[in-house]
Short mmCIF file of C-alpha atoms in Angstrom, two decimals:
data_model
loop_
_atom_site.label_atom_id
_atom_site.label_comp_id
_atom_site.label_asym_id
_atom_site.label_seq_id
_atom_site.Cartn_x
_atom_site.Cartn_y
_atom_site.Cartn_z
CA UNK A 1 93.31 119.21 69.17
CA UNK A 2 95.86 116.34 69.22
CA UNK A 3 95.04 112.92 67.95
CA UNK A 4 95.01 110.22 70.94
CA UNK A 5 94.78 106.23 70.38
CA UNK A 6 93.39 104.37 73.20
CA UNK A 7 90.62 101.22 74.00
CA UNK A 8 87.24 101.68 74.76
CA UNK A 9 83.79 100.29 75.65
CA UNK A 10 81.53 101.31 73.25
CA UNK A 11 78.24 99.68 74.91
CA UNK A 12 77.54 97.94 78.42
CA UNK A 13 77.61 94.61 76.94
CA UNK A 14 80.43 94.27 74.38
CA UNK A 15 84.38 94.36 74.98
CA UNK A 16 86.91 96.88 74.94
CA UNK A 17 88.22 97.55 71.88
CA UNK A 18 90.80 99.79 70.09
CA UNK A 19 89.44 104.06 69.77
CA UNK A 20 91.07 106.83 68.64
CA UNK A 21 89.86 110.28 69.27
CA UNK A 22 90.85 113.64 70.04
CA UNK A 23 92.46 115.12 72.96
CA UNK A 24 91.92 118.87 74.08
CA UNK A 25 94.99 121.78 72.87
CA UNK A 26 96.71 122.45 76.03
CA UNK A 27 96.02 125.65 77.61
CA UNK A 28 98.78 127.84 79.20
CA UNK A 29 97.85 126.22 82.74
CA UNK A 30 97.85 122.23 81.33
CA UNK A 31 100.41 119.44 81.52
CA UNK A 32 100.78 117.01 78.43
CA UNK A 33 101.60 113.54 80.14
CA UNK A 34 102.69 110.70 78.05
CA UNK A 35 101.05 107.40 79.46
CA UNK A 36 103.56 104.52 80.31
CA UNK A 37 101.27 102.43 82.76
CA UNK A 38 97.38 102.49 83.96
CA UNK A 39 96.58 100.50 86.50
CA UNK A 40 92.81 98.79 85.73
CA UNK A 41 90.69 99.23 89.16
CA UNK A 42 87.07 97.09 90.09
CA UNK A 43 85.58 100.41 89.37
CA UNK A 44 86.80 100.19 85.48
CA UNK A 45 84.56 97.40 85.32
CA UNK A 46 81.48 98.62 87.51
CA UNK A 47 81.56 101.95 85.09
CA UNK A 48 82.03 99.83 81.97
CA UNK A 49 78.84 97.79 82.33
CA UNK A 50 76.85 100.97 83.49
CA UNK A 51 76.21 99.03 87.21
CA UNK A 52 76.20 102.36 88.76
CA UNK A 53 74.03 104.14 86.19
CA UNK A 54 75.41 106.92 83.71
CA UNK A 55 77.55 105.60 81.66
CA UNK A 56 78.37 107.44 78.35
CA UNK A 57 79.72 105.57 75.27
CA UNK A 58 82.45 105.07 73.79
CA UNK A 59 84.37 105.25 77.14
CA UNK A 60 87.70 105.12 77.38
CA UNK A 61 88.65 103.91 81.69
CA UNK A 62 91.36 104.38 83.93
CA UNK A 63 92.29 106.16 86.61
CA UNK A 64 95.25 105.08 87.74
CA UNK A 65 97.99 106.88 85.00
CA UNK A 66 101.59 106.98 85.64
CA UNK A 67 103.58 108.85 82.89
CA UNK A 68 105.74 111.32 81.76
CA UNK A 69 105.51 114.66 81.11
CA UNK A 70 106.14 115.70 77.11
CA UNK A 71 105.11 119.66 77.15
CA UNK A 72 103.84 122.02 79.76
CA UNK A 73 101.88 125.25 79.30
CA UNK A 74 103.37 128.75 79.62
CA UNK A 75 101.91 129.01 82.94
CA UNK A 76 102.92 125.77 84.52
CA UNK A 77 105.34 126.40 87.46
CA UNK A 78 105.33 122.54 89.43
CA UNK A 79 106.35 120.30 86.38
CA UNK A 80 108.56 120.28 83.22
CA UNK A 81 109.44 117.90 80.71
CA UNK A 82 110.69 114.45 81.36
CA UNK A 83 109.46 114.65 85.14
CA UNK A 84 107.72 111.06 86.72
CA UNK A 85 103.65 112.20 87.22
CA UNK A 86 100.26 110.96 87.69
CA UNK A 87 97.03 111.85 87.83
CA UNK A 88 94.10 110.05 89.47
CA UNK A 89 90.58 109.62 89.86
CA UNK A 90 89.68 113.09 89.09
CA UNK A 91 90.93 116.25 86.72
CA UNK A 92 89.25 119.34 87.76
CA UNK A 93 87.28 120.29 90.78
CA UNK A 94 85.12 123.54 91.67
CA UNK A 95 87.39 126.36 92.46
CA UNK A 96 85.59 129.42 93.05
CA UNK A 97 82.30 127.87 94.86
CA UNK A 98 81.62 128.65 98.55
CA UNK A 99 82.12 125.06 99.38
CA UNK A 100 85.82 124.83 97.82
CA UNK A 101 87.89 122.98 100.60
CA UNK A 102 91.11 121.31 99.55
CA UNK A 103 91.22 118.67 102.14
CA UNK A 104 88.05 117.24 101.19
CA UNK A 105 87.84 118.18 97.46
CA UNK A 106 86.97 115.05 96.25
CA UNK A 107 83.38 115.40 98.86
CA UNK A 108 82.19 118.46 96.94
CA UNK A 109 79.98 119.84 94.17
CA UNK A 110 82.15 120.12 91.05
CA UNK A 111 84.34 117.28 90.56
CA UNK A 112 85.41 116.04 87.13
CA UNK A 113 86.16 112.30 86.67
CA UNK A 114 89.12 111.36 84.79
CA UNK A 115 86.86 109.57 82.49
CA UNK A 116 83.00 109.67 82.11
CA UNK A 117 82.81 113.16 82.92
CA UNK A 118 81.77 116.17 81.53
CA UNK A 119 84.75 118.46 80.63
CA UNK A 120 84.97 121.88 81.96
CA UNK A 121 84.47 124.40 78.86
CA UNK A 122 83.33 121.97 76.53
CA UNK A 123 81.23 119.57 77.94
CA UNK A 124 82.79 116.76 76.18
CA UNK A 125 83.34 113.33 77.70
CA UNK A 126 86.50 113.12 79.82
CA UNK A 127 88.62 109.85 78.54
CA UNK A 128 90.84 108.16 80.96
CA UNK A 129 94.12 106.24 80.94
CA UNK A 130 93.52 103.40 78.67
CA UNK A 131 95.05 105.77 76.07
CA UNK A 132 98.44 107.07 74.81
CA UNK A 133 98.74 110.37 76.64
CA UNK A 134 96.22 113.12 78.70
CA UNK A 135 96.26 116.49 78.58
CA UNK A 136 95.52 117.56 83.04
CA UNK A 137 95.54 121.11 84.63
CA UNK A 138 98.16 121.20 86.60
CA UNK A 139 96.41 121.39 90.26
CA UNK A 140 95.59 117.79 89.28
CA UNK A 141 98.84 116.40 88.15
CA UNK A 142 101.03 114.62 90.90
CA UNK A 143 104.52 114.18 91.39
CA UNK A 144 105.84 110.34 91.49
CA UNK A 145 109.28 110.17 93.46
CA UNK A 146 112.24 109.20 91.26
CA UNK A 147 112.68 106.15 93.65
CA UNK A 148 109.60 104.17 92.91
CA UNK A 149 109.17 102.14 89.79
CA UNK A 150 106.21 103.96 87.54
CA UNK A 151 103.98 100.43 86.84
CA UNK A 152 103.57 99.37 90.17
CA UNK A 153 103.37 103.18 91.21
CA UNK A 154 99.88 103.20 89.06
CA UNK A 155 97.85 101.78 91.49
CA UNK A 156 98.82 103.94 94.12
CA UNK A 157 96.56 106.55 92.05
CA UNK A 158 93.79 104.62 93.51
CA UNK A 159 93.76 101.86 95.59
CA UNK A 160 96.51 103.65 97.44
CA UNK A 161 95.56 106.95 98.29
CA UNK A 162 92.09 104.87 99.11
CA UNK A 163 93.49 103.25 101.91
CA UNK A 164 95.53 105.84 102.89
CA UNK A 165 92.92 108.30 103.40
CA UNK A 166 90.80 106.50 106.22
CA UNK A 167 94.13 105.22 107.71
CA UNK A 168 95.28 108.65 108.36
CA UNK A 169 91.69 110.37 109.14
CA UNK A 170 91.18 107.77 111.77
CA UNK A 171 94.62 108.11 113.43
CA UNK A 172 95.82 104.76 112.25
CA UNK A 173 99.83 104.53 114.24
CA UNK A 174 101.36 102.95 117.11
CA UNK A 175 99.53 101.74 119.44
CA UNK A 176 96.63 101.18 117.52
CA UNK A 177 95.31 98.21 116.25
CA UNK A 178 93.90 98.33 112.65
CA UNK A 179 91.62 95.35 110.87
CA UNK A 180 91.97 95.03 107.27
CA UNK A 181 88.72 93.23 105.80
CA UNK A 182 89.75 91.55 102.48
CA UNK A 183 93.08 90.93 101.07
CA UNK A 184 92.98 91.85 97.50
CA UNK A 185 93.97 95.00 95.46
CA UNK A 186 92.46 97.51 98.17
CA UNK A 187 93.20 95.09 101.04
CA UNK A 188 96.93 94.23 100.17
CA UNK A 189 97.62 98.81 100.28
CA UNK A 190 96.24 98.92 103.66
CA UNK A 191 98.63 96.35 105.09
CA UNK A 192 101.60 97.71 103.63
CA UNK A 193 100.47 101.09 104.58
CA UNK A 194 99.17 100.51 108.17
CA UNK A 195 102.41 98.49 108.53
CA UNK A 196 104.50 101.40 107.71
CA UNK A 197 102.45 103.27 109.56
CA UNK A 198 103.30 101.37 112.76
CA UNK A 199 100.17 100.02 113.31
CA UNK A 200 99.32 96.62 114.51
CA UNK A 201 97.63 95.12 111.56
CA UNK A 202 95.52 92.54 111.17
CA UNK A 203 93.96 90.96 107.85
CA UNK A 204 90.42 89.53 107.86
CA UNK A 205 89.94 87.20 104.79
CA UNK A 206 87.69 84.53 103.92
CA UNK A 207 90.36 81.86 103.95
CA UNK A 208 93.74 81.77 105.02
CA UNK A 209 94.80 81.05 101.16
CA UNK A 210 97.24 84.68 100.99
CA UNK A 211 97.67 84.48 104.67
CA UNK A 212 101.74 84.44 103.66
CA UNK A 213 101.28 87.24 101.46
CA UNK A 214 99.89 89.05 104.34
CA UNK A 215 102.39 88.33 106.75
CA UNK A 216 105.06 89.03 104.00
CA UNK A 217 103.54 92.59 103.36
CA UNK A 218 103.09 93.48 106.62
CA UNK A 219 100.10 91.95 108.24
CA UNK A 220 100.53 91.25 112.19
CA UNK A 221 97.93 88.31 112.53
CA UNK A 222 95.97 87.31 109.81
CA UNK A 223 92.09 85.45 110.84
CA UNK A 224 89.65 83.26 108.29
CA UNK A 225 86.12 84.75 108.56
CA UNK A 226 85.05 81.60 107.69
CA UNK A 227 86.34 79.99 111.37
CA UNK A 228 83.40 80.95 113.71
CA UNK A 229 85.89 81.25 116.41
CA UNK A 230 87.53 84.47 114.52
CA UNK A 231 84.63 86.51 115.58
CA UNK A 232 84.46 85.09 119.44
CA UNK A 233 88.60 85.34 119.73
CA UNK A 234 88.67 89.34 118.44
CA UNK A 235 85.61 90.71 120.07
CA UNK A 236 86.01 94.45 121.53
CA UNK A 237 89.75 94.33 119.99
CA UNK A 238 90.00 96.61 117.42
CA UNK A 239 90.40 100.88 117.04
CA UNK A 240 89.64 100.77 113.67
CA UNK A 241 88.23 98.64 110.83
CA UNK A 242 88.93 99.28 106.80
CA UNK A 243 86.12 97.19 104.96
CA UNK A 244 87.46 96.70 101.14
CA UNK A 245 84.53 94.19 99.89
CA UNK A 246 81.64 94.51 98.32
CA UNK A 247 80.88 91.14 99.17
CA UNK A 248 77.59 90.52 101.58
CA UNK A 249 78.53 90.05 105.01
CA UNK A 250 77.50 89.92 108.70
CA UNK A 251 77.98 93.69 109.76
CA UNK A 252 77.10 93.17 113.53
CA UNK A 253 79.08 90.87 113.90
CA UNK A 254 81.90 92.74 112.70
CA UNK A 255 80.76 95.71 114.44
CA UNK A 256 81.47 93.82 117.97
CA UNK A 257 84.96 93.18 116.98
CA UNK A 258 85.27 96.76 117.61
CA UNK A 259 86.47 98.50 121.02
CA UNK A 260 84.46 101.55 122.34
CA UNK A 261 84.59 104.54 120.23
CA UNK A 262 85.95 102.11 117.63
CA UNK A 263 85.23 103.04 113.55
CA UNK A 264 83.99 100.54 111.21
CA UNK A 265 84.94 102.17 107.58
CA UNK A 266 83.51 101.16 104.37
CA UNK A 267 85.28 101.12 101.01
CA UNK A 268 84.13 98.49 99.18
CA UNK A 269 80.24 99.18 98.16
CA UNK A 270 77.92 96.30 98.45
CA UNK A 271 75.13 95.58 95.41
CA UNK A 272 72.47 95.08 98.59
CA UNK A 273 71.66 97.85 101.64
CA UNK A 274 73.80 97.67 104.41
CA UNK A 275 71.61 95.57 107.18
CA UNK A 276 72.92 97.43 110.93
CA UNK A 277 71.22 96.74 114.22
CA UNK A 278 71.22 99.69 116.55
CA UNK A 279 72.36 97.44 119.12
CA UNK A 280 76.32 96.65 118.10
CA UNK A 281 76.09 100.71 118.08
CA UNK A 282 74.59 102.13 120.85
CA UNK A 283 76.17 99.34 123.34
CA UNK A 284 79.84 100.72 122.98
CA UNK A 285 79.44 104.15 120.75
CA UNK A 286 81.12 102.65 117.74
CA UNK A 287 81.17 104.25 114.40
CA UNK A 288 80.24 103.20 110.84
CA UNK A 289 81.69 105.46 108.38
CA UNK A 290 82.50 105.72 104.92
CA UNK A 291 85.54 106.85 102.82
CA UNK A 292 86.01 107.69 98.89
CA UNK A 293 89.81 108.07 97.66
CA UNK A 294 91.06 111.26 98.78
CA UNK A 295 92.33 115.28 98.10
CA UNK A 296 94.83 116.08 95.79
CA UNK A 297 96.48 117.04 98.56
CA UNK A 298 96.02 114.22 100.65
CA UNK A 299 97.16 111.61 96.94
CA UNK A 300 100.60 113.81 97.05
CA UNK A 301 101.25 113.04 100.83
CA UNK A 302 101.02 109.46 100.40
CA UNK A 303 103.11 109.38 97.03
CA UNK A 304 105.60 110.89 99.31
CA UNK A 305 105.28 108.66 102.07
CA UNK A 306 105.65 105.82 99.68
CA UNK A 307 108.58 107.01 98.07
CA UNK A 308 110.03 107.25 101.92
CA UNK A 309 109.27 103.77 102.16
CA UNK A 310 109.78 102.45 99.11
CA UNK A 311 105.81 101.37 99.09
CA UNK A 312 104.08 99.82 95.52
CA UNK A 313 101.74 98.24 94.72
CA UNK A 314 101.78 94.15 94.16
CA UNK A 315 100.97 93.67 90.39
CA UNK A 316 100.50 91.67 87.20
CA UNK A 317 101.76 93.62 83.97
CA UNK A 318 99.06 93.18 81.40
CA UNK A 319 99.10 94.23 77.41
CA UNK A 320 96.44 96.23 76.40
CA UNK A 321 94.99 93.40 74.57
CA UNK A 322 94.41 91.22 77.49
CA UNK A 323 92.08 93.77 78.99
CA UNK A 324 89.11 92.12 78.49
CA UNK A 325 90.29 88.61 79.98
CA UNK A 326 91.80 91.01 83.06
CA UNK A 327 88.37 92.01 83.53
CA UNK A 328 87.05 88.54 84.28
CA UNK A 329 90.01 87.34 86.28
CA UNK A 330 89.68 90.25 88.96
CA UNK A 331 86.09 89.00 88.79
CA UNK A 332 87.17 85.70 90.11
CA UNK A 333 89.76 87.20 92.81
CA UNK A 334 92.74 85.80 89.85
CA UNK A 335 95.28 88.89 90.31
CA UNK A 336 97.73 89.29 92.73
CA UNK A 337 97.13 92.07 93.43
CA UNK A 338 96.29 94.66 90.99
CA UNK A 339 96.89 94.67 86.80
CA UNK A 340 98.38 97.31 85.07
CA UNK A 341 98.41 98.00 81.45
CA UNK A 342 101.72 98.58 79.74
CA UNK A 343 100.80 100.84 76.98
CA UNK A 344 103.64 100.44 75.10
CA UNK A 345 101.62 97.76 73.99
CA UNK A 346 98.88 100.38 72.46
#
């Protein structure tokens, strides 16, 4: 066992605060990583106040780790020491079960969190980013191209590869046109990737306060939601839609905006059931769908896309200390666009 340092939520109710624990001894087929930047995701704070339900205390979040690699195991053939990595949402997967399918790993039975899991072997908690270094297998270790800078790489563990995922399952590329609902830490990936994608993007937001952001990243057009004319102007217009809010909104009407055969995709999970008329449907066979960050397989594709095309993430640096007062600012919408921890600052 090695000794790890890290901050943690010890109940749903109180703040992070400093932890130290233990992490596993590598096995021959693990990958030591030594943590330079975590990105801190919405989810972080969803799983740290137990709003989804099974929580486990003390937890220790983050999912999106950029590092370097200090040791590898005697079995280890991808990585060696000194080599740019992450790992993301998940460590450790079901490989033997009839279901295994490496496209859609991250669908199946048998999937190990990065942090509020159960560990494989031991059944102790898995503890995420927010920590000094992580011991991965290597299946789940990825390989950050030596052109991108590692903290605004982080997010790409997450809100990237969520983005990406829908974006390439629905055929998102010249030709097509591609709405972006929400411009925020999920939003602002999908209009740099769609963009470099060649798709003709378009951002959806409340307001038309980061409508030069937008533009600046990528974004085509950029429409208010608030302007009833938005939704009378872009009726029948759009292939697909990417939906990054949890936020309550009018689903039919955004439903219409779509063309025939168009896909409506959620990401962002609302706190209420999603109210759908048949209608909005049935009237031009449109699709809702859903999407959850992606393969291994797929995360690695669109690291190497973005090291093609020099693609990061937008982001505040944050110390470790200022975790707690991050939490409430992406509360309020205040980050542009995602923080990341600098754990030097452990």
């Amino acid at each position: 066992m090695s000794n790890a340092k890290g901050y943690a939520a010890f109940s749903a109710t109180t703040p992070l605060g400093p932890f130290s624990f233990e992490r596993r001894e590598p096995r021959e087929d693990d990958v030591v990583i030594d943590i330079k930047y975590c990105g801190v995701c919405h989810s972080d704070i969803h799983m740290v106040r137990d709003e989804w339900g099974g929580a486990s205390y003390p937890m220790v979040p983050g999912h999106e780790i950029v590092g370097v690699v200090k040791a590898v195991g005697a079995k280890v053939t991808k990585f060696k020491a000194g080599d740019k990595v992450g790992v993301g949402c998940f460590v450790d997967s079901c490989t033997t079960c009839n279901h295994r399918d490496e496209d859609i790993e991250q669908y199946l039975p048998g999937l190990v969190m990065t942090y509020n899991s159960p560990e494989v072997g031991t059944g102790k908690p898995t503890y995420g980013g927010y920590s000094d270094h992580i011991v991965v297998k290597e299946g789940y270790v990825l390989r950050v191209p030596d052109n991108l800078p590692l903290d605004a790489s982080a997010p790409l563990l997450c809100a990237g590869i969520t983005l990406w995922s829908p974006l390439k399952r629905w055929n998102a590329g010249p030709g097509k046109k591609v709405a972006i609902v929400g411009m925020g830490g999920l939003g602002h990936m999908g209009v740099k990737l769609g963009h470099a994608l060649r798709a003709e993007i378009t951002v959806l937001s409340q307001s038309l306060s980061k409508k030069e952001d937008g533009l600046r990243l990528g974004a085509d057009h950029y429409y208010a939601t608030r302007d009833a004319e938005t939704f009378e102007k872009l009726q029948n217009h759009f292939d697909l839609i990417i939906c990054t809010v949890s936020a309550n909104i009018d689903w039919n009407a955004y439903l219409q905006l779509l063309k025939p055969d168009g896909t409506f995709v959620v990401l962002g999970i609302p706190e209420q059931q999603i109210p759908i008329s048949a209608m909005p449907l049935v009237s031009a066979r449109r699709t809702i769908s859903g999407s959850m960050i992606g393969s291994i397989k797929e995360t690695q594709e669109m690291l190497d896309f973005c090291g093609e095309h020099n693609i990061v993430s937008e982001i505040e640096t944050i110390t470790i200390d200022q975790i707690n007062d991050a939490y409430e600012r992406v509360l309020k919408s205040d980050v542009r666009y995602r923080f990341v921890i600098d754990m030097a600052s452990l």
